[in-house]
Amino acid sequence: MIRKMIYDTMLVPKPESKLDMDAVGLLVSMASNFEVDYKDVHSLSKILSVPKKEIETAAKKLVKRGYLKIVDGVYAVNKFKIKDMLLIEPNNNREG
């Protein structure tokens, strides 16, 4: 399963997107970190410490739903889909 702890502000798909957890994990990782928003499968696998097959499967789902685009063999976050996402700020969930 793709998991990544994020302590900064992040973009997440709205619940009605009905994406599975692997797709959500990949999308959140890519959309919330400019260093990861335009990478190939090999690079994503290395950066996220996730097997290539899991990245490929999740990325295909995200391409099909329009959240990612493929540009010259590289996955890129579709900036037009940001309107379909929520901005989450960690300080909203902290006490004090």
PDB file of N, CA and C in Angstrom:
ATOM      1  N   MET A   1       0.846  -1.179   0.000  1.00  0.00           N
ATOM      2  CA  MET A   1       0.000   0.000   0.000  1.00  0.00           C
ATOM      3  C   MET A   1       0.891   1.243   0.000  1.00  0.00           C
ATOM      4  N   ILE A   2       0.514   2.241  -0.753  1.00  0.00           N
ATOM      5  CA  ILE A   2       1.259   3.492  -0.823  1.00  0.00           C
ATOM      6  C   ILE A   2       0.866   4.339   0.384  1.00  0.00           C
ATOM      7  N   ARG A   3       1.858   4.674   1.219  1.00  0.00           N
ATOM      8  CA  ARG A   3       1.615   5.502   2.395  1.00  0.00           C
ATOM      9  C   ARG A   3       2.737   6.520   2.509  1.00  0.00           C
ATOM     10  N   LYS A   4       2.387   7.715   2.910  1.00  0.00           N
ATOM     11  CA  LYS A   4       3.394   8.754   3.091  1.00  0.00           C
ATOM     12  C   LYS A   4       2.880   9.707   4.152  1.00  0.00           C
ATOM     13  N   MET A   5       3.669   9.913   5.185  1.00  0.00           N
ATOM     14  CA  MET A   5       3.302  10.865   6.223  1.00  0.00           C
ATOM     15  C   MET A   5       3.616  12.267   5.718  1.00  0.00           C
ATOM     16  N   ILE A   6       2.648  13.140   5.781  1.00  0.00           N
ATOM     17  CA  ILE A   6       2.826  14.515   5.344  1.00  0.00           C
ATOM     18  C   ILE A   6       2.462  15.426   6.504  1.00  0.00           C
ATOM     19  N   TYR A   7       3.362  16.291   6.869  1.00  0.00           N
ATOM     20  CA  TYR A   7       3.141  17.175   7.998  1.00  0.00           C
ATOM     21  C   TYR A   7       2.864  18.605   7.561  1.00  0.00           C
ATOM     22  N   ASP A   8       2.899  18.859   6.277  1.00  0.00           N
ATOM     23  CA  ASP A   8       2.645  20.185   5.741  1.00  0.00           C
ATOM     24  C   ASP A   8       1.258  20.227   5.113  1.00  0.00           C
ATOM     25  N   THR A   9       0.887  21.392   4.626  1.00  0.00           N
ATOM     26  CA  THR A   9      -0.366  21.539   3.903  1.00  0.00           C
ATOM     27  C   THR A   9      -0.374  20.577   2.722  1.00  0.00           C
ATOM     28  N   MET A  10      -1.522  19.958   2.452  1.00  0.00           N
ATOM     29  CA  MET A  10      -1.588  19.005   1.355  1.00  0.00           C
ATOM     30  C   MET A  10      -2.914  19.116   0.611  1.00  0.00           C
ATOM     31  N   LEU A  11      -2.867  18.678  -0.631  1.00  0.00           N
ATOM     32  CA  LEU A  11      -4.071  18.577  -1.456  1.00  0.00           C
ATOM     33  C   LEU A  11      -4.521  17.129  -1.455  1.00  0.00           C
ATOM     34  N   VAL A  12      -5.816  16.905  -1.223  1.00  0.00           N
ATOM     35  CA  VAL A  12      -6.369  15.555  -1.237  1.00  0.00           C
ATOM     36  C   VAL A  12      -7.622  15.544  -2.103  1.00  0.00           C
ATOM     37  N   PRO A  13      -7.905  14.420  -2.756  1.00  0.00           N
ATOM     38  CA  PRO A  13      -9.138  14.364  -3.547  1.00  0.00           C
ATOM     39  C   PRO A  13     -10.357  14.390  -2.628  1.00  0.00           C
ATOM     40  N   LYS A  14     -11.429  14.959  -3.120  1.00  0.00           N
ATOM     41  CA  LYS A  14     -12.676  14.976  -2.353  1.00  0.00           C
ATOM     42  C   LYS A  14     -13.172  13.547  -2.157  1.00  0.00           C
ATOM     43  N   PRO A  15     -13.881  13.277  -1.065  1.00  0.00           N
ATOM     44  CA  PRO A  15     -14.365  11.915  -0.802  1.00  0.00           C
ATOM     45  C   PRO A  15     -15.193  11.319  -1.945  1.00  0.00           C
ATOM     46  N   GLU A  16     -15.918  12.145  -2.646  1.00  0.00           N
ATOM     47  CA  GLU A  16     -16.758  11.628  -3.735  1.00  0.00           C
ATOM     48  C   GLU A  16     -15.955  11.137  -4.938  1.00  0.00           C
ATOM     49  N   SER A  17     -14.635  11.332  -4.916  1.00  0.00           N
ATOM     50  CA  SER A  17     -13.803  10.832  -6.009  1.00  0.00           C
ATOM     51  C   SER A  17     -13.801   9.305  -6.037  1.00  0.00           C
ATOM     52  N   LYS A  18     -14.035   8.686  -4.887  1.00  0.00           N
ATOM     53  CA  LYS A  18     -14.103   7.231  -4.742  1.00  0.00           C
ATOM     54  C   LYS A  18     -12.840   6.532  -5.253  1.00  0.00           C
ATOM     55  N   LEU A  19     -11.692   7.172  -5.048  1.00  0.00           N
ATOM     56  CA  LEU A  19     -10.410   6.553  -5.399  1.00  0.00           C
ATOM     57  C   LEU A  19     -10.003   5.597  -4.290  1.00  0.00           C
ATOM     58  N   ASP A  20      -9.300   4.528  -4.646  1.00  0.00           N
ATOM     59  CA  ASP A  20      -8.816   3.620  -3.604  1.00  0.00           C
ATOM     60  C   ASP A  20      -7.618   4.252  -2.902  1.00  0.00           C
ATOM     61  N   MET A  21      -7.209   3.646  -1.793  1.00  0.00           N
ATOM     62  CA  MET A  21      -6.165   4.236  -0.951  1.00  0.00           C
ATOM     63  C   MET A  21      -4.819   4.372  -1.665  1.00  0.00           C
ATOM     64  N   ASP A  22      -4.463   3.419  -2.515  1.00  0.00           N
ATOM     65  CA  ASP A  22      -3.194   3.533  -3.241  1.00  0.00           C
ATOM     66  C   ASP A  22      -3.212   4.729  -4.180  1.00  0.00           C
ATOM     67  N   ALA A  23      -4.323   4.922  -4.884  1.00  0.00           N
ATOM     68  CA  ALA A  23      -4.434   6.060  -5.802  1.00  0.00           C
ATOM     69  C   ALA A  23      -4.424   7.371  -5.020  1.00  0.00           C
ATOM     70  N   VAL A  24      -5.135   7.410  -3.911  1.00  0.00           N
ATOM     71  CA  VAL A  24      -5.142   8.616  -3.075  1.00  0.00           C
ATOM     72  C   VAL A  24      -3.735   8.909  -2.563  1.00  0.00           C
ATOM     73  N   GLY A  25      -3.047   7.881  -2.073  1.00  0.00           N
ATOM     74  CA  GLY A  25      -1.691   8.071  -1.560  1.00  0.00           C
ATOM     75  C   GLY A  25      -0.740   8.624  -2.603  1.00  0.00           C
ATOM     76  N   LEU A  26      -0.810   8.085  -3.809  1.00  0.00           N
ATOM     77  CA  LEU A  26       0.051   8.572  -4.878  1.00  0.00           C
ATOM     78  C   LEU A  26      -0.311  10.005  -5.255  1.00  0.00           C
ATOM     79  N   LEU A  27      -1.601  10.270  -5.400  1.00  0.00           N
ATOM     80  CA  LEU A  27      -2.039  11.614  -5.786  1.00  0.00           C
ATOM     81  C   LEU A  27      -1.660  12.650  -4.734  1.00  0.00           C
ATOM     82  N   VAL A  28      -1.886  12.345  -3.473  1.00  0.00           N
ATOM     83  CA  VAL A  28      -1.539  13.287  -2.406  1.00  0.00           C
ATOM     84  C   VAL A  28      -0.031  13.533  -2.398  1.00  0.00           C
ATOM     85  N   SER A  29       0.752  12.469  -2.549  1.00  0.00           N
ATOM     86  CA  SER A  29       2.212  12.624  -2.578  1.00  0.00           C
ATOM     87  C   SER A  29       2.649  13.509  -3.735  1.00  0.00           C
ATOM     88  N   MET A  30       2.060  13.307  -4.904  1.00  0.00           N
ATOM     89  CA  MET A  30       2.455  14.077  -6.080  1.00  0.00           C
ATOM     90  C   MET A  30       1.932  15.503  -6.042  1.00  0.00           C
ATOM     91  N   ALA A  31       0.676  15.687  -5.653  1.00  0.00           N
ATOM     92  CA  ALA A  31       0.067  17.023  -5.678  1.00  0.00           C
ATOM     93  C   ALA A  31       0.577  17.923  -4.562  1.00  0.00           C
ATOM     94  N   SER A  32       1.053  17.335  -3.483  1.00  0.00           N
ATOM     95  CA  SER A  32       1.461  18.123  -2.323  1.00  0.00           C
ATOM     96  C   SER A  32       2.959  18.377  -2.251  1.00  0.00           C
ATOM     97  N   ASN A  33       3.722  17.854  -3.184  1.00  0.00           N
ATOM     98  CA  ASN A  33       5.170  18.015  -3.147  1.00  0.00           C
ATOM     99  C   ASN A  33       5.668  18.322  -4.560  1.00  0.00           C
ATOM    100  N   PHE A  34       6.096  19.548  -4.790  1.00  0.00           N
ATOM    101  CA  PHE A  34       6.508  19.959  -6.136  1.00  0.00           C
ATOM    102  C   PHE A  34       7.673  19.124  -6.671  1.00  0.00           C
ATOM    103  N   GLU A  35       8.443  18.488  -5.793  1.00  0.00           N
ATOM    104  CA  GLU A  35       9.555  17.656  -6.246  1.00  0.00           C
ATOM    105  C   GLU A  35       9.084  16.309  -6.800  1.00  0.00           C
ATOM    106  N   VAL A  36       7.822  15.972  -6.584  1.00  0.00           N
ATOM    107  CA  VAL A  36       7.307  14.667  -6.984  1.00  0.00           C
ATOM    108  C   VAL A  36       6.178  14.797  -8.016  1.00  0.00           C
ATOM    109  N   ASP A  37       5.784  16.002  -8.380  1.00  0.00           N
ATOM    110  CA  ASP A  37       4.598  16.147  -9.228  1.00  0.00           C
ATOM    111  C   ASP A  37       4.840  15.897 -10.714  1.00  0.00           C
ATOM    112  N   TYR A  38       6.065  15.587 -11.104  1.00  0.00           N
ATOM    113  CA  TYR A  38       6.375  15.322 -12.515  1.00  0.00           C
ATOM    114  C   TYR A  38       7.508  14.309 -12.560  1.00  0.00           C
ATOM    115  N   LYS A  39       7.151  13.016 -12.473  1.00  0.00           N
ATOM    116  CA  LYS A  39       8.165  11.959 -12.392  1.00  0.00           C
ATOM    117  C   LYS A  39       7.717  10.724 -13.149  1.00  0.00           C
ATOM    118  N   ASP A  40       8.691   9.902 -13.534  1.00  0.00           N
ATOM    119  CA  ASP A  40       8.369   8.612 -14.151  1.00  0.00           C
ATOM    120  C   ASP A  40       8.168   7.561 -13.051  1.00  0.00           C
ATOM    121  N   VAL A  41       7.715   6.382 -13.439  1.00  0.00           N
ATOM    122  CA  VAL A  41       7.411   5.317 -12.481  1.00  0.00           C
ATOM    123  C   VAL A  41       8.643   4.949 -11.662  1.00  0.00           C
ATOM    124  N   HIS A  42       9.783   4.818 -12.320  1.00  0.00           N
ATOM    125  CA  HIS A  42      11.011   4.447 -11.614  1.00  0.00           C
ATOM    126  C   HIS A  42      11.338   5.471 -10.522  1.00  0.00           C
ATOM    127  N   SER A  43      11.290   6.748 -10.861  1.00  0.00           N
ATOM    128  CA  SER A  43      11.608   7.803  -9.896  1.00  0.00           C
ATOM    129  C   SER A  43      10.597   7.837  -8.755  1.00  0.00           C
ATOM    130  N   LEU A  44       9.312   7.711  -9.080  1.00  0.00           N
ATOM    131  CA  LEU A  44       8.282   7.697  -8.039  1.00  0.00           C
ATOM    132  C   LEU A  44       8.483   6.523  -7.094  1.00  0.00           C
ATOM    133  N   SER A  45       8.792   5.370  -7.656  1.00  0.00           N
ATOM    134  CA  SER A  45       9.029   4.181  -6.845  1.00  0.00           C
ATOM    135  C   SER A  45      10.190   4.396  -5.874  1.00  0.00           C
ATOM    136  N   LYS A  46      11.231   4.995  -6.366  1.00  0.00           N
ATOM    137  CA  LYS A  46      12.427   5.237  -5.546  1.00  0.00           C
ATOM    138  C   LYS A  46      12.145   6.289  -4.460  1.00  0.00           C
ATOM    139  N   ILE A  47      11.526   7.384  -4.835  1.00  0.00           N
ATOM    140  CA  ILE A  47      11.250   8.479  -3.897  1.00  0.00           C
ATOM    141  C   ILE A  47      10.263   8.049  -2.810  1.00  0.00           C
ATOM    142  N   LEU A  48       9.209   7.330  -3.207  1.00  0.00           N
ATOM    143  CA  LEU A  48       8.153   6.948  -2.269  1.00  0.00           C
ATOM    144  C   LEU A  48       8.404   5.601  -1.592  1.00  0.00           C
ATOM    145  N   SER A  49       9.455   4.911  -1.992  1.00  0.00           N
ATOM    146  CA  SER A  49       9.783   3.576  -1.447  1.00  0.00           C
ATOM    147  C   SER A  49       8.610   2.608  -1.596  1.00  0.00           C
ATOM    148  N   VAL A  50       8.080   2.563  -2.823  1.00  0.00           N
ATOM    149  CA  VAL A  50       6.934   1.719  -3.152  1.00  0.00           C
ATOM    150  C   VAL A  50       7.285   0.940  -4.421  1.00  0.00           C
ATOM    151  N   PRO A  51       6.893  -0.338  -4.508  1.00  0.00           N
ATOM    152  CA  PRO A  51       7.180  -1.113  -5.723  1.00  0.00           C
ATOM    153  C   PRO A  51       6.597  -0.452  -6.983  1.00  0.00           C
ATOM    154  N   LYS A  52       7.334  -0.581  -8.081  1.00  0.00           N
ATOM    155  CA  LYS A  52       6.913   0.019  -9.352  1.00  0.00           C
ATOM    156  C   LYS A  52       5.509  -0.430  -9.754  1.00  0.00           C
ATOM    157  N   LYS A  53       5.194  -1.698  -9.549  1.00  0.00           N
ATOM    158  CA  LYS A  53       3.885  -2.225  -9.942  1.00  0.00           C
ATOM    159  C   LYS A  53       2.756  -1.475  -9.236  1.00  0.00           C
ATOM    160  N   GLU A  54       2.933  -1.167  -7.951  1.00  0.00           N
ATOM    161  CA  GLU A  54       1.906  -0.422  -7.206  1.00  0.00           C
ATOM    162  C   GLU A  54       1.770   0.993  -7.748  1.00  0.00           C
ATOM    163  N   ILE A  55       2.901   1.613  -8.080  1.00  0.00           N
ATOM    164  CA  ILE A  55       2.867   2.959  -8.663  1.00  0.00           C
ATOM    165  C   ILE A  55       2.137   2.914 -10.002  1.00  0.00           C
ATOM    166  N   GLU A  56       2.478   1.959 -10.850  1.00  0.00           N
ATOM    167  CA  GLU A  56       1.855   1.846 -12.173  1.00  0.00           C
ATOM    168  C   GLU A  56       0.350   1.652 -12.058  1.00  0.00           C
ATOM    169  N   THR A  57      -0.076   0.774 -11.175  1.00  0.00           N
ATOM    170  CA  THR A  57      -1.502   0.493 -11.010  1.00  0.00           C
ATOM    171  C   THR A  57      -2.248   1.740 -10.533  1.00  0.00           C
ATOM    172  N   ALA A  58      -1.720   2.400  -9.508  1.00  0.00           N
ATOM    173  CA  ALA A  58      -2.360   3.608  -8.980  1.00  0.00           C
ATOM    174  C   ALA A  58      -2.344   4.731 -10.025  1.00  0.00           C
ATOM    175  N   ALA A  59      -1.234   4.889 -10.727  1.00  0.00           N
ATOM    176  CA  ALA A  59      -1.115   5.956 -11.723  1.00  0.00           C
ATOM    177  C   ALA A  59      -2.106   5.753 -12.872  1.00  0.00           C
ATOM    178  N   LYS A  60      -2.292   4.516 -13.305  1.00  0.00           N
ATOM    179  CA  LYS A  60      -3.256   4.239 -14.381  1.00  0.00           C
ATOM    180  C   LYS A  60      -4.663   4.646 -13.965  1.00  0.00           C
ATOM    181  N   LYS A  61      -5.016   4.367 -12.717  1.00  0.00           N
ATOM    182  CA  LYS A  61      -6.339   4.761 -12.206  1.00  0.00           C
ATOM    183  C   LYS A  61      -6.478   6.278 -12.199  1.00  0.00           C
ATOM    184  N   LEU A  62      -5.417   6.960 -11.804  1.00  0.00           N
ATOM    185  CA  LEU A  62      -5.459   8.419 -11.740  1.00  0.00           C
ATOM    186  C   LEU A  62      -5.490   9.048 -13.130  1.00  0.00           C
ATOM    187  N   VAL A  63      -4.817   8.440 -14.085  1.00  0.00           N
ATOM    188  CA  VAL A  63      -4.880   8.929 -15.473  1.00  0.00           C
ATOM    189  C   VAL A  63      -6.301   8.750 -15.994  1.00  0.00           C
ATOM    190  N   LYS A  64      -6.881   7.592 -15.739  1.00  0.00           N
ATOM    191  CA  LYS A  64      -8.239   7.306 -16.208  1.00  0.00           C
ATOM    192  C   LYS A  64      -9.248   8.308 -15.650  1.00  0.00           C
ATOM    193  N   ARG A  65      -9.038   8.746 -14.395  1.00  0.00           N
ATOM    194  CA  ARG A  65      -9.950   9.701 -13.749  1.00  0.00           C
ATOM    195  C   ARG A  65      -9.569  11.153 -14.015  1.00  0.00           C
ATOM    196  N   GLY A  66      -8.448  11.375 -14.730  1.00  0.00           N
ATOM    197  CA  GLY A  66      -8.052  12.724 -15.115  1.00  0.00           C
ATOM    198  C   GLY A  66      -7.181  13.465 -14.113  1.00  0.00           C
ATOM    199  N   TYR A  67      -6.779  12.818 -13.021  1.00  0.00           N
ATOM    200  CA  TYR A  67      -5.953  13.487 -12.024  1.00  0.00           C
ATOM    201  C   TYR A  67      -4.490  13.579 -12.455  1.00  0.00           C
ATOM    202  N   LEU A  68      -4.033  12.624 -13.246  1.00  0.00           N
ATOM    203  CA  LEU A  68      -2.672  12.648 -13.776  1.00  0.00           C
ATOM    204  C   LEU A  68      -2.719  12.646 -15.297  1.00  0.00           C
ATOM    205  N   LYS A  69      -1.664  13.173 -15.894  1.00  0.00           N
ATOM    206  CA  LYS A  69      -1.466  13.118 -17.337  1.00  0.00           C
ATOM    207  C   LYS A  69      -0.129  12.423 -17.578  1.00  0.00           C
ATOM    208  N   ILE A  70       0.016  11.857 -18.765  1.00  0.00           N
ATOM    209  CA  ILE A  70       1.297  11.276 -19.152  1.00  0.00           C
ATOM    210  C   ILE A  70       1.895  12.182 -20.212  1.00  0.00           C
ATOM    211  N   VAL A  71       3.071  12.704 -19.925  1.00  0.00           N
ATOM    212  CA  VAL A  71       3.770  13.599 -20.840  1.00  0.00           C
ATOM    213  C   VAL A  71       5.145  12.994 -21.110  1.00  0.00           C
ATOM    214  N   ASP A  72       5.343  12.493 -22.321  1.00  0.00           N
ATOM    215  CA  ASP A  72       6.625  11.869 -22.697  1.00  0.00           C
ATOM    216  C   ASP A  72       7.059  10.781 -21.711  1.00  0.00           C
ATOM    217  N   GLY A  73       6.119   9.929 -21.308  1.00  0.00           N
ATOM    218  CA  GLY A  73       6.424   8.824 -20.403  1.00  0.00           C
ATOM    219  C   GLY A  73       6.561   9.207 -18.942  1.00  0.00           C
ATOM    220  N   VAL A  74       6.232  10.447 -18.624  1.00  0.00           N
ATOM    221  CA  VAL A  74       6.341  10.949 -17.259  1.00  0.00           C
ATOM    222  C   VAL A  74       4.936  11.300 -16.765  1.00  0.00           C
ATOM    223  N   TYR A  75       4.652  10.918 -15.515  1.00  0.00           N
ATOM    224  CA  TYR A  75       3.358  11.263 -14.926  1.00  0.00           C
ATOM    225  C   TYR A  75       3.417  12.668 -14.356  1.00  0.00           C
ATOM    226  N   ALA A  76       2.385  13.446 -14.641  1.00  0.00           N
ATOM    227  CA  ALA A  76       2.301  14.822 -14.168  1.00  0.00           C
ATOM    228  C   ALA A  76       0.921  15.060 -13.584  1.00  0.00           C
ATOM    229  N   VAL A  77       0.862  15.820 -12.504  1.00  0.00           N
ATOM    230  CA  VAL A  77      -0.411  16.175 -11.899  1.00  0.00           C
ATOM    231  C   VAL A  77      -1.154  17.101 -12.865  1.00  0.00           C
ATOM    232  N   ASN A  78      -2.418  16.786 -13.117  1.00  0.00           N
ATOM    233  CA  ASN A  78      -3.260  17.625 -13.971  1.00  0.00           C
ATOM    234  C   ASN A  78      -3.743  18.804 -13.127  1.00  0.00           C
ATOM    235  N   LYS A  79      -3.160  19.958 -13.336  1.00  0.00           N
ATOM    236  CA  LYS A  79      -3.473  21.138 -12.518  1.00  0.00           C
ATOM    237  C   LYS A  79      -4.941  21.557 -12.624  1.00  0.00           C
ATOM    238  N   PHE A  80      -5.612  21.194 -13.712  1.00  0.00           N
ATOM    239  CA  PHE A  80      -7.025  21.539 -13.858  1.00  0.00           C
ATOM    240  C   PHE A  80      -7.919  20.750 -12.903  1.00  0.00           C
ATOM    241  N   LYS A  81      -7.414  19.642 -12.359  1.00  0.00           N
ATOM    242  CA  LYS A  81      -8.196  18.833 -11.421  1.00  0.00           C
ATOM    243  C   LYS A  81      -8.062  19.314  -9.976  1.00  0.00           C
ATOM    244  N   ILE A  82      -7.213  20.295  -9.730  1.00  0.00           N
ATOM    245  CA  ILE A  82      -7.057  20.794  -8.361  1.00  0.00           C
ATOM    246  C   ILE A  82      -8.378  21.319  -7.821  1.00  0.00           C
ATOM    247  N   LYS A  83      -9.232  21.811  -8.694  1.00  0.00           N
ATOM    248  CA  LYS A  83     -10.552  22.285  -8.254  1.00  0.00           C
ATOM    249  C   LYS A  83     -11.393  21.154  -7.665  1.00  0.00           C
ATOM    250  N   ASP A  84     -11.044  19.919  -7.964  1.00  0.00           N
ATOM    251  CA  ASP A  84     -11.753  18.757  -7.447  1.00  0.00           C
ATOM    252  C   ASP A  84     -11.075  18.183  -6.203  1.00  0.00           C
ATOM    253  N   MET A  85     -10.222  18.987  -5.581  1.00  0.00           N
ATOM    254  CA  MET A  85      -9.474  18.523  -4.418  1.00  0.00           C
ATOM    255  C   MET A  85      -9.692  19.480  -3.251  1.00  0.00           C
ATOM    256  N   LEU A  86      -9.328  19.005  -2.067  1.00  0.00           N
ATOM    257  CA  LEU A  86      -9.443  19.808  -0.855  1.00  0.00           C
ATOM    258  C   LEU A  86      -8.054  20.165  -0.347  1.00  0.00           C
ATOM    259  N   LEU A  87      -7.923  21.364   0.193  1.00  0.00           N
ATOM    260  CA  LEU A  87      -6.668  21.799   0.800  1.00  0.00           C
ATOM    261  C   LEU A  87      -6.760  21.508   2.290  1.00  0.00           C
ATOM    262  N   ILE A  88      -5.856  20.689   2.783  1.00  0.00           N
ATOM    263  CA  ILE A  88      -5.837  20.314   4.200  1.00  0.00           C
ATOM    264  C   ILE A  88      -4.612  20.935   4.845  1.00  0.00           C
ATOM    265  N   GLU A  89      -4.826  21.654   5.929  1.00  0.00           N
ATOM    266  CA  GLU A  89      -3.723  22.257   6.659  1.00  0.00           C
ATOM    267  C   GLU A  89      -3.603  21.557   8.008  1.00  0.00           C
ATOM    268  N   PRO A  90      -2.430  21.055   8.353  1.00  0.00           N
ATOM    269  CA  PRO A  90      -2.255  20.302   9.594  1.00  0.00           C
ATOM    270  C   PRO A  90      -2.651  21.069  10.844  1.00  0.00           C
ATOM    271  N   ASN A  91      -2.460  22.385  10.873  1.00  0.00           N
ATOM    272  CA  ASN A  91      -2.793  23.146  12.085  1.00  0.00           C
ATOM    273  C   ASN A  91      -4.294  23.187  12.333  1.00  0.00           C
ATOM    274  N   ASN A  92      -5.128  22.835  11.357  1.00  0.00           N
ATOM    275  CA  ASN A  92      -6.572  22.773  11.567  1.00  0.00           C
ATOM    276  C   ASN A  92      -6.952  21.625  12.493  1.00  0.00           C
ATOM    277  N   ASN A  93      -6.085  20.624  12.605  1.00  0.00           N
ATOM    278  CA  ASN A  93      -6.389  19.446  13.402  1.00  0.00           C
ATOM    279  C   ASN A  93      -5.637  19.421  14.732  1.00  0.00           C
ATOM    280  N   ARG A  94      -4.865  20.431  15.021  1.00  0.00           N
ATOM    281  CA  ARG A  94      -4.096  20.464  16.258  1.00  0.00           C
ATOM    282  C   ARG A  94      -4.853  21.238  17.333  1.00  0.00           C
ATOM    283  N   GLU A  95      -4.672  20.824  18.556  1.00  0.00           N
ATOM    284  CA  GLU A  95      -5.240  21.561  19.663  1.00  0.00           C
ATOM    285  C   GLU A  95      -4.283  22.665  20.074  1.00  0.00           C
ATOM    286  N   GLY A  96      -4.828  23.779  20.517  1.00  0.00           N
ATOM    287  CA  GLY A  96      -3.969  24.846  21.032  1.00  0.00           C
ATOM    288  C   GLY A  96      -3.623  25.892  20.093  1.00  0.00           C
TER     289      GLY A  96
END
